[in-house]
Tab-separated table of C-alpha atoms in Angstrom:
chain	number	residue	atom	x	y	z
W	1286	MET	CA	18.712	-52.548	55.002
W	1287	PRO	CA	18.731	-48.841	53.922
W	1288	GLN	CA	22.030	-47.246	52.955
W	1289	PRO	CA	23.274	-43.637	53.319
W	1290	GLY	CA	22.184	-41.503	50.368
W	1291	GLU	CA	19.133	-43.633	49.673
W	1292	SER	CA	15.857	-41.788	49.066
W	1293	LEU	CA	12.483	-42.912	50.385
W	1294	ASN	CA	9.696	-42.340	47.864
W	1295	GLY	CA	11.868	-39.765	46.123
W	1296	ARG	CA	11.532	-37.263	48.997
W	1297	TYR	CA	13.403	-38.224	52.183
W	1298	ARG	CA	17.158	-38.626	51.713
W	1299	LEU	CA	18.863	-40.756	54.380
W	1300	ASP	CA	22.084	-39.081	55.558
W	1301	ASP	CA	23.481	-41.181	58.429
W	1302	ARG	CA	22.257	-43.710	60.966
W	1303	ILE	CA	21.580	-42.417	64.511
W	1304	ALA	CA	20.575	-45.571	66.365
W	1305	ALA	CA	19.190	-49.074	65.914
W	1306	GLY	CA	16.595	-50.878	68.022
W	1307	GLY	CA	14.597	-54.037	68.161
W	1308	MET	CA	12.069	-52.824	65.607
W	1309	GLY	CA	14.060	-50.659	63.266
W	1310	GLU	CA	16.666	-47.933	62.753
W	1311	VAL	CA	16.634	-44.169	63.212
W	1312	TRP	CA	18.275	-41.988	60.556
W	1313	ARG	CA	19.197	-38.379	60.155
W	1314	ALA	CA	17.495	-37.384	56.946
W	1315	THR	CA	16.516	-34.390	54.810
W	1316	ASP	CA	13.117	-33.551	53.425
W	1317	THR	CA	14.149	-32.549	49.893
W	1318	VAL	CA	10.719	-31.041	49.125
W	1319	LEU	CA	10.575	-28.631	52.081
W	1320	GLY	CA	14.328	-28.445	52.596
W	1321	ARG	CA	14.267	-29.179	56.334
W	1322	PRO	CA	16.079	-31.700	58.535
W	1323	VAL	CA	14.006	-34.634	59.813
W	1324	ALA	CA	14.436	-37.961	61.562
W	1325	VAL	CA	13.285	-41.113	59.793
W	1326	LYS	CA	12.572	-44.356	61.629
W	1327	THR	CA	12.535	-47.429	59.408
W	1328	LEU	CA	11.179	-50.874	60.194
W	1329	ARG	CA	13.769	-53.642	60.066
W	1330	VAL	CA	13.591	-55.868	56.988
W	1331	GLU	CA	13.277	-59.043	59.020
W	1332	ARG	CA	10.388	-57.488	60.956
W	1333	ALA	CA	8.700	-55.913	57.954
W	1334	ALA	CA	7.284	-59.262	56.822
W	1335	GLU	CA	5.482	-59.781	60.149
W	1336	PRO	CA	1.995	-58.274	60.103
W	1337	SER	CA	2.028	-57.619	63.856
W	1338	PHE	CA	5.116	-55.415	63.640
W	1339	GLN	CA	3.688	-53.529	60.698
W	1340	ARG	CA	0.524	-52.823	62.673
W	1341	ARG	CA	2.583	-51.712	65.676
W	1342	PHE	CA	4.622	-49.404	63.497
W	1343	GLU	CA	1.514	-47.842	62.002
W	1344	HIS	CA	0.028	-47.518	65.455
W	1345	GLU	CA	3.097	-45.543	66.603
W	1346	ALA	CA	2.583	-43.081	63.762
W	1347	ARG	CA	-1.080	-42.599	64.630
W	1348	ALA	CA	-0.393	-42.249	68.347
W	1349	MET	CA	2.326	-39.620	67.933
W	1350	ALA	CA	0.391	-37.712	65.258
W	1351	THR	CA	-2.302	-36.846	67.831
W	1352	LEU	CA	0.151	-35.272	70.290
W	1353	ARG	CA	1.264	-31.636	70.401
W	1354	HIS	CA	3.644	-30.954	73.283
W	1355	PRO	CA	7.194	-29.585	73.621
W	1356	GLY	CA	8.174	-32.801	75.394
W	1357	VAL	CA	6.917	-35.110	72.624
W	1358	ALA	CA	8.490	-35.520	69.175
W	1359	THR	CA	6.169	-34.417	66.371
W	1360	VAL	CA	5.281	-36.811	63.529
W	1361	PHE	CA	5.319	-35.364	60.008
W	1362	ASP	CA	4.641	-38.323	57.725
W	1363	TYR	CA	4.222	-42.065	57.458
W	1364	GLY	CA	4.782	-44.258	54.403
W	1365	SER	CA	5.855	-47.639	53.101
W	1366	THR	CA	8.226	-49.029	50.501
W	1367	ASP	CA	8.901	-52.469	49.023
W	1368	GLU	CA	11.263	-53.158	51.945
W	1369	GLY	CA	8.968	-51.987	54.722
W	1370	ALA	CA	7.479	-48.926	56.397
W	1371	TYR	CA	9.001	-45.692	57.652
W	1372	LEU	CA	8.045	-42.906	60.022
W	1373	VAL	CA	9.128	-39.262	59.539
W	1374	MET	CA	9.513	-37.185	62.721
W	1375	ALA	CA	10.957	-33.870	63.790
W	1376	ARG	CA	14.689	-34.114	64.313
W	1377	ILE	CA	15.629	-33.476	67.959
W	1378	ASP	CA	19.030	-31.871	68.354
W	1379	GLY	CA	20.431	-33.190	71.597
W	1380	HIS	CA	21.854	-36.225	73.366
W	1381	PRO	CA	20.079	-39.257	74.887
W	1382	LEU	CA	20.026	-39.380	78.665
W	1383	ASP	CA	21.937	-42.673	78.811
W	1384	GLN	CA	24.765	-41.130	76.759
W	1385	ARG	CA	24.989	-38.194	79.119
W	1386	ILE	CA	25.158	-40.410	82.186
W	1387	THR	CA	27.881	-42.492	80.525
W	1388	GLN	CA	29.942	-39.381	79.756
W	1389	ARG	CA	29.417	-37.364	82.953
W	1390	GLY	CA	28.382	-39.886	85.578
W	1391	ARG	CA	25.345	-39.806	87.810
W	1392	LEU	CA	23.218	-36.686	88.189
W	1393	SER	CA	22.575	-34.685	91.315
W	1394	GLY	CA	19.262	-34.775	93.132
W	1395	ALA	CA	18.201	-31.380	91.764
W	1396	GLU	CA	19.125	-32.318	88.180
W	1397	THR	CA	17.246	-35.599	88.467
W	1398	MET	CA	14.114	-33.875	89.772
W	1399	ALA	CA	14.283	-31.318	86.932
W	1400	LEU	CA	14.340	-34.173	84.419
W	1401	VAL	CA	11.472	-35.984	86.170
W	1402	THR	CA	9.393	-32.784	86.086
W	1403	LEU	CA	9.790	-32.298	82.332
W	1404	VAL	CA	9.147	-35.945	81.448
W	1405	ALA	CA	6.132	-36.184	83.765
W	1406	ARG	CA	4.584	-33.138	82.079
W	1407	ALA	CA	5.027	-34.760	78.679
W	1408	LEU	CA	3.514	-37.998	80.003
W	1409	GLN	CA	0.516	-36.043	81.279
W	1410	ALA	CA	-0.167	-34.915	77.688
W	1411	VAL	CA	0.316	-38.477	76.436
W	1412	HIS	CA	-2.043	-39.954	79.027
W	1413	ARG	CA	-4.636	-37.247	78.366
W	1414	ALA	CA	-4.683	-38.443	74.750
W	1415	GLY	CA	-5.459	-41.972	75.968
W	1416	ILE	CA	-1.984	-43.363	75.179
W	1417	VAL	CA	0.430	-45.281	77.421
W	1418	HIS	CA	4.030	-45.109	76.264
W	1419	ARG	CA	5.178	-48.343	77.982
W	1420	ASP	CA	8.851	-47.802	77.125
W	1421	VAL	CA	10.139	-44.813	79.110
W	1422	THR	CA	13.915	-45.393	79.177
W	1423	PRO	CA	17.057	-43.204	79.261
W	1424	GLY	CA	17.599	-44.022	75.565
W	1425	ASN	CA	14.190	-42.584	74.657
W	1426	LEU	CA	14.713	-39.267	76.498
W	1427	ILE	CA	16.588	-36.674	74.443
W	1428	ILE	CA	18.069	-33.670	76.283
W	1429	GLU	CA	18.157	-30.563	74.115
W	1430	PRO	CA	20.831	-27.850	74.530
W	1431	ASP	CA	18.373	-25.537	76.327
W	1432	GLY	CA	17.650	-28.234	78.920
W	1433	ASN	CA	14.295	-29.389	77.559
W	1434	VAL	CA	13.687	-33.142	77.518
W	1435	VAL	CA	11.802	-34.803	74.635
W	1436	LEU	CA	10.151	-38.207	74.837
W	1437	VAL	CA	10.587	-40.287	71.659
W	1438	ASP	CA	9.980	-43.812	70.330
W	1439	PHE	CA	6.330	-44.713	70.741
W	1440	GLY	CA	6.899	-48.086	69.053
W	1441	VAL	CA	5.341	-50.070	71.877
W	1442	ALA	CA	2.779	-47.470	72.915
W	1443	ARG	CA	-0.753	-48.674	73.415
W	1444	SER	CA	-4.001	-46.771	73.286
W	1445	ALA	CA	-7.561	-47.673	74.048
W	1446	LEU	CA	-8.211	-48.289	70.336
W	1447	SER	CA	-5.169	-50.461	69.664
W	1448	VAL	CA	-5.311	-54.212	69.287
W	1449	THR	CA	-3.253	-56.680	71.272
W	1450	LEU	CA	0.322	-56.362	70.122
W	1451	THR	CA	1.968	-59.095	72.185
W	1452	GLY	CA	1.811	-62.840	71.942
W	1453	ALA	CA	1.461	-65.286	74.779
W	1454	SER	CA	5.211	-65.588	75.318
W	1455	ASN	CA	6.348	-62.092	74.423
W	1456	VAL	CA	6.941	-59.153	76.758
W	1457	ILE	CA	7.082	-55.776	75.035
W	1458	GLY	CA	9.269	-53.130	76.616
W	1459	THR	CA	12.727	-52.671	78.106
W	1460	ALA	CA	13.283	-55.085	80.998
W	1461	CYS	CA	15.403	-52.751	83.162
W	1462	TYR	CA	12.569	-50.176	83.472
W	1463	MET	CA	9.461	-52.306	83.152
W	1464	ALA	CA	6.616	-52.069	85.652
W	1465	PRO	CA	5.630	-55.240	87.560
W	1466	GLU	CA	2.117	-55.272	86.068
W	1467	GLN	CA	3.614	-55.034	82.618
W	1468	VAL	CA	5.842	-58.026	83.324
W	1469	ALA	CA	2.864	-59.960	84.709
W	1470	LYS	CA	0.803	-59.090	81.628
W	1471	ALA	CA	-1.811	-57.464	83.781
W	1472	THR	CA	-3.727	-54.333	82.883
W	1473	VAL	CA	-1.260	-51.656	81.897
W	1474	GLY	CA	-2.254	-48.070	82.483
W	1475	PRO	CA	-0.596	-44.693	82.991
W	1476	ALA	CA	0.851	-45.858	86.329
W	1477	ALA	CA	3.240	-48.146	84.382
W	1478	ASP	CA	4.858	-45.081	82.803
W	1479	LEU	CA	5.262	-43.502	86.251
W	1480	TYR	CA	7.040	-46.637	87.495
W	1481	ALA	CA	9.366	-46.543	84.482
W	1482	LEU	CA	10.101	-42.851	85.153
W	1483	GLY	CA	10.927	-43.743	88.753
W	1484	ALA	CA	13.356	-46.399	87.488
W	1485	VAL	CA	14.945	-43.779	85.213
W	1486	ALA	CA	15.353	-41.441	88.186
W	1487	TYR	CA	17.011	-44.277	90.138
W	1488	HIS	CA	19.434	-44.739	87.226
W	1489	CYS	CA	20.276	-41.021	87.251
W	1490	LEU	CA	21.009	-40.990	91.000
W	1491	THR	CA	23.032	-44.216	91.157
W	1492	GLY	CA	24.519	-44.540	87.662
W	1493	GLY	CA	22.634	-47.777	86.851
W	1494	PRO	CA	19.094	-49.237	86.666
W	1495	PRO	CA	17.365	-50.673	89.746
W	1496	PHE	CA	17.962	-54.281	88.660
W	1497	ALA	CA	20.564	-56.012	86.513
W	1498	GLY	CA	21.001	-59.580	85.328
W	1499	ASP	CA	22.227	-61.915	82.635
W	1500	ASP	CA	19.096	-61.813	80.505
W	1501	ALA	CA	15.975	-59.706	80.052
W	1502	VAL	CA	13.616	-62.275	81.585
W	1503	SER	CA	15.484	-62.549	84.875
W	1504	ILE	CA	15.751	-58.784	85.106
W	1505	ALA	CA	12.047	-58.360	84.455
W	1506	LEU	CA	11.128	-60.888	87.157
W	1507	ARG	CA	13.154	-59.041	89.768
W	1508	HIS	CA	10.813	-56.063	89.324
W	1509	VAL	CA	8.006	-58.238	90.525
W	1510	THR	CA	9.673	-59.949	93.475
W	1511	GLU	CA	12.561	-57.775	94.759
W	1512	ALA	CA	13.158	-54.281	96.106
W	1513	PRO	CA	15.981	-52.183	94.621
W	1514	ALA	CA	19.115	-51.346	96.605
W	1515	PRO	CA	18.941	-48.190	98.757
W	1516	LEU	CA	19.884	-44.890	97.166
W	1517	PRO	CA	23.233	-43.254	98.018
W	1518	GLY	CA	23.405	-41.335	101.273
W	1519	ASP	CA	23.931	-37.951	99.573
W	1520	VAL	CA	20.480	-38.066	97.966
W	1521	PRO	CA	18.126	-35.533	99.636
W	1522	ALA	CA	15.227	-36.932	101.641
W	1523	ARG	CA	12.537	-35.433	99.410
W	1524	VAL	CA	14.152	-36.910	96.308
W	1525	ARG	CA	14.505	-40.272	98.040
W	1526	ALA	CA	10.815	-40.266	99.023
W	1527	LEU	CA	9.674	-39.461	95.472
W	1528	VAL	CA	11.694	-42.277	93.887
W	1529	HIS	CA	10.594	-44.763	96.533
W	1530	ARG	CA	6.929	-43.962	95.897
W	1531	ALA	CA	7.337	-44.207	92.112
W	1532	LEU	CA	8.863	-47.715	92.435
W	1533	ALA	CA	6.001	-49.108	94.493
W	1534	LYS	CA	4.909	-52.596	93.366
W	1535	ASP	CA	1.227	-51.739	93.589
W	1536	PRO	CA	0.130	-49.134	91.041
W	1537	ALA	CA	-2.285	-47.647	93.597
W	1538	ASP	CA	0.635	-46.694	95.860
W	1539	ARG	CA	2.277	-44.524	93.209
W	1540	HIS	CA	1.454	-40.935	92.384
W	1541	PRO	CA	-2.168	-40.545	91.277
W	1542	SER	CA	-1.165	-38.929	87.962
W	1543	ALA	CA	1.784	-37.704	85.975
W	1544	ALA	CA	0.806	-34.126	86.820
W	1545	ALA	CA	0.990	-34.890	90.565
W	1546	MET	CA	4.405	-36.494	90.102
W	1547	ALA	CA	5.612	-33.423	88.149
W	1548	GLU	CA	4.441	-31.108	90.933
W	1549	ALA	CA	6.256	-33.126	93.592
W	1550	ALA	CA	9.437	-33.232	91.501
W	1551	THR	CA	9.314	-29.465	90.918
W	1552	ALA	CA	9.163	-28.843	94.652
W	1553	ALA	CA	12.078	-31.237	95.230
W	1554	ALA	CA	14.142	-29.536	92.495
W	1555	GLY	CA	13.684	-26.080	93.994
W	1556	GLY	CA	11.857	-24.770	90.924
W	1557	ASP	CA	14.935	-24.609	88.670
W	1558	LEU	CA	14.271	-26.627	85.496
W	1559	ARG	CA	17.316	-25.483	83.473
W	1560	LEU	CA	19.783	-27.626	85.378
W	1561	LEU	CA	20.265	-29.905	82.362
W	1562	ALA	CA	20.948	-27.087	79.888
W	1563	THR	CA	24.256	-27.120	78.038
W	1564	GLU	CA	24.015	-23.564	76.720
W	1565	SER	CA	23.675	-20.229	78.481
W	1566	GLU	CA	20.183	-18.812	78.888
W	1567	THR	CA	21.158	-15.604	77.078
W	1568	VAL	CA	23.242	-15.977	73.954
W	1569	SER	CA	24.992	-12.726	73.061
W	1570	ILE	CA	24.967	-11.808	69.398
W	1571	THR	CA	28.328	-10.251	68.573
W	1572	PRO	CA	28.859	-8.894	65.073
W	1573	PRO	CA	31.944	-10.244	63.301
W	1574	PRO	CA	34.957	-7.943	63.413
W	1575	GLU	CA	35.389	-5.747	60.379
W	1576	PRO	CA	38.552	-6.202	58.314
W	1577	GLU	CA	41.262	-3.649	58.909
W	1578	ARG	CA	41.325	-0.888	56.349
W	1579	PRO	CA	44.156	1.577	55.635
W	1580	GLU	CA	43.551	4.857	57.387
W	1581	LYS	CA	42.514	7.601	55.004
W	1582	PRO	CA	43.930	11.109	55.348
W	1583	ARG	CA	41.642	13.329	57.318
W	1584	LEU	CA	40.602	16.139	54.986
W	1585	TRP	CA	38.165	17.724	57.360
W	1586	THR	CA	40.848	19.140	59.681
W	1587	PRO	CA	42.329	21.740	57.268
W	1588	LEU	CA	38.872	22.406	55.871
W	1589	LEU	CA	37.591	23.152	59.359
W	1590	ALA	CA	40.503	25.534	59.943
W	1591	VAL	CA	39.708	27.434	56.732
W	1592	VAL	CA	36.030	27.699	57.676
W	1593	LEU	CA	36.878	28.989	61.150
W	1594	ALA	CA	39.298	31.573	59.710
W	1595	ALA	CA	36.656	32.796	57.261
W	1596	VAL	CA	34.062	33.096	60.010
W	1597	SER	CA	36.512	34.987	62.246
W	1598	GLY	CA	37.371	37.425	59.422
W	1599	ALA	CA	33.727	38.050	58.656
W	1600	ALA	CA	33.052	38.735	62.321
W	1601	ALA	CA	35.938	41.238	62.457
W	1602	VAL	CA	34.683	43.104	59.372
W	1603	ALA	CA	31.175	43.199	60.781
W	1604	ALA	CA	32.498	44.605	64.061
W	1605	VAL	CA	34.330	47.487	62.248
W	1606	THR	CA	31.775	48.463	59.595
W	1607	ASP	CA	28.626	47.364	61.407
W	1608	PRO	CA	26.395	47.564	58.303
W	1609	PHE	CA	23.442	46.086	60.142
W	1610	GLY	CA	23.772	47.966	63.420
W	1611	TRP	CA	24.605	44.858	65.434
W	1612	PHE	CA	27.214	46.584	67.641
W	1613	PRO	CA	26.564	49.546	70.009
W	1614	GLU	CA	27.662	52.951	68.589
W	1615	SER	CA	30.235	54.886	70.595
W	1616	PRO	CA	29.456	58.621	71.162
W	1617	ALA	CA	31.033	60.960	68.604
W	1618	PRO	CA	33.550	63.497	69.991
W	1619	VAL	CA	32.334	67.112	70.280
W	1620	PRO	CA	34.472	69.375	68.031
W	1621	SER	CA	36.010	72.494	69.541
W	1622	VAL	CA	34.590	75.818	68.247
W	1623	SER	CA	37.036	78.250	66.757
W	1624	PRO	CA	36.440	81.971	67.388
W	1625	THR	CA	36.468	82.474	63.607
W	1626	ALA	CA	32.981	83.068	62.320
W	1627	PRO	CA	31.577	80.350	60.081
W	1628	SER	CA	30.955	81.039	56.444
W	1629	VAL	CA	27.463	81.296	55.174
W	1630	SER	CA	26.528	79.118	52.236
W	1631	ALA	CA	23.439	79.343	50.151
W	1632	THR	CA	23.185	75.564	49.937
W	1633	PRO	CA	22.291	74.056	53.309
W	1634	SER	CA	24.582	71.290	54.510
W	1635	PRO	CA	22.965	67.920	55.096
W	1636	THR	CA	24.922	67.531	58.320
W	1637	PRO	CA	23.861	69.377	61.453
W	1638	GLN	CA	25.825	72.586	62.224
W	1639	PRO	CA	27.975	72.465	65.325
W	1640	SER	CA	27.055	74.803	68.136
W	1641	ARG	CA	28.808	78.240	68.142
W	1642	SER	CA	29.797	80.295	71.087
W	1643	LEU	CA	28.964	84.019	70.678
W	1644	SER	CA	30.811	86.812	72.294
W	1645	ARG	CA	27.717	88.985	72.517
W	1646	THR	CA	25.686	88.911	75.585
W	1647	THR	CA	22.364	87.191	75.864
W	1648	GLU	CA	19.477	87.767	78.090
W	1649	LYS	CA	20.846	85.255	80.524
W	1650	ASP	CA	24.269	86.916	80.694
W	1651	PRO	CA	24.746	89.571	83.368
W	1652	PRO	CA	24.749	93.207	82.095
W	1653	PRO	CA	28.146	94.866	81.516
W	1654	ALA	CA	29.627	96.829	84.365
W	1655	ASN	CA	29.878	100.144	82.408
W	1656	PRO	CA	27.544	100.130	79.457
W	1657	GLY	CA	28.034	102.931	76.914
W	1658	PRO	CA	25.529	104.684	74.721
W	1659	PRO	CA	23.837	102.607	72.088
W	1660	ARG	CA	25.551	102.404	68.779
W	1661	ARG	CA	24.348	101.335	65.412
W	1662	THR	CA	26.347	98.587	63.823
W	1663	SER	CA	26.328	97.333	60.308
W	1664	THR	CA	26.384	93.878	58.969
W	1665	ARG	CA	29.383	93.300	56.755
W	1666	PRO	CA	29.085	90.284	54.448
W	1667	SER	CA	31.806	87.706	54.453
W	1668	ALA	CA	34.161	87.441	51.526
W	1669	SER	CA	33.201	83.817	51.035
W	1670	ALA	CA	29.486	84.496	50.803
W	1671	SER	CA	27.852	83.541	47.526
W	1672	THR	CA	25.513	86.610	47.589
W	1673	SER	CA	26.382	90.358	48.014
W	1674	THR	CA	24.507	93.134	49.727
W	1675	SER	CA	23.778	96.140	47.439
W	1676	ALA	CA	21.122	98.316	48.872
W	1677	GLY	CA	20.941	97.537	52.526
W	1678	PRO	CA	20.565	94.872	55.083
W	1679	SER	CA	18.558	91.776	54.319
W	1680	PRO	CA	15.105	91.833	55.684
W	1681	SER	CA	15.963	88.646	57.551
W	1682	SER	CA	19.053	90.174	59.127
W	1683	SER	CA	18.965	92.109	62.338
W	1684	PRO	CA	21.628	93.498	64.617
W	1685	ASP	CA	20.584	91.025	67.255
W	1686	ASP	CA	20.753	87.896	65.056
W	1687	SER	CA	24.021	88.414	63.093
W	1688	PRO	CA	27.482	88.670	64.573
W	1689	ASP	CA	29.908	91.366	63.427
W	1690	PRO	CA	32.729	89.593	61.692
W	1691	GLY	CA	34.355	92.852	60.557
W	1692	GLY	CA	34.237	94.864	63.741
W	1693	SER	CA	36.845	97.256	64.997
W	1694	GLY	CA	38.590	94.448	66.695
W	1695	GLY	CA	40.004	93.231	63.345
W	1696	PRO	CA	39.527	90.035	61.486
W	1697	GLY	CA	38.034	87.307	63.586
W	1698	GLY	CA	37.122	89.725	66.384
W	1699	GLY	CA	33.687	90.170	67.881
W	1700	SER	CA	31.632	93.330	68.438
W	1701	GLU	CA	32.775	95.726	71.136
W	1702	PRO	CA	30.993	98.473	73.019
W	1703	ALA	CA	31.407	101.903	71.384
W	1704	GLY	CA	32.746	103.533	74.446
W	1705	ASP	CA	35.781	101.305	74.685
W	1706	ASP	CA	37.697	102.995	71.787
W	1707	PRO	CA	37.282	106.828	71.747
W	1708	SER	CA	39.340	107.241	68.601
W	1709	ALA	CA	37.080	105.026	66.501
W	1710	ALA	CA	34.775	107.089	64.267
W	1711	PRO	CA	31.312	105.838	63.444
W	1712	GLU	CA	31.057	104.337	60.035
W	1713	ALA	CA	28.543	105.778	57.654
W	1714	VAL	CA	25.899	103.389	56.460
W	1715	PRO	CA	24.881	103.990	52.820
W	1716	GLU	CA	21.280	104.644	52.217
W	1717	ALA	CA	19.270	103.262	49.431
W	1718	ALA	CA	18.698	105.573	46.468
W	1719	PRO	CA	15.249	106.958	46.123
């Protein structure tokens, strides 16, 4: 008998025993080459010496290797050692149906129909491959956490190419779920698996198999001669009708195929096939909390204050100086004109001269009320002028264009009419020398 830690052919390490059956044991194991978890089924030592059991074991490997379905365990490898043969399969993470019923009690009608739907779909794939399982039991149905059901243990499966695996006095299968034709050693076809699935559904609804007894032979015979006890009264009518049809003694009275049985079970379950799930449909992925870290001083607050102050100062300077002309210019005040005559400079000023008000009359001014006789006036240069007049008036000067800063009115006075001051004598104007 294998022991924990033992390695098969230097590759499959046996970790711990899962279950033991009539033909062998099932182990949790590890494929040390690929580094993945697997399940290893070994043939019992006392059975390994029998050629018929060795052929049956090899037949199970071949039968399962041809199947690809979510409801059927996948076979990875098959081999033999000095102590016997072994079968390497995908490890199914879940719990057998019989263990769940033992822990939680009987299932509801909807849950039972969801299970029947999933198993019948898997059986449809098995039957399409030309294989009859012949041992559909609660112990061979594994319920995964997402609610999927996987059919395992094809140790007594039979295909069209297999040889006879039973002797004259042997009945292969589990007596509590065995079809009448299988007990009678008649032709066994896909309908035998449908009967066994009906017996499993009966077990789910009542908490026990259809028939019980002291030994396997008596139990098996009751499938042939007796009808099971009625289902509990809380079982829906559609569920009751499906189970009753599946447990018919005549294979022709059962569902015509596993696919038809799955369709009827889906309708009875209301279409919800996740009733057996033990985990939520959506698993939230929450990141682990970060460790607490001491709070660092916030350096950006004073830095932000300094930046804002600098920006505000720059804006104020720009508003006062306005080097780029960004702000509208206010109108300059108009300076008041003094009656004092402006000085004349030889160098023109770059700034525009302010307007001057003249005391003399213009063409637009009204004529004086009592005009006197015309009088010749002279142009007297200002003391601040940079040039002096020697011979006579400048050719560019005229009595009409130049004011009289040195008139009889005194400094700063304007020109007056000659008739206003009788005592004023006319001033002689020097003439240029010949």
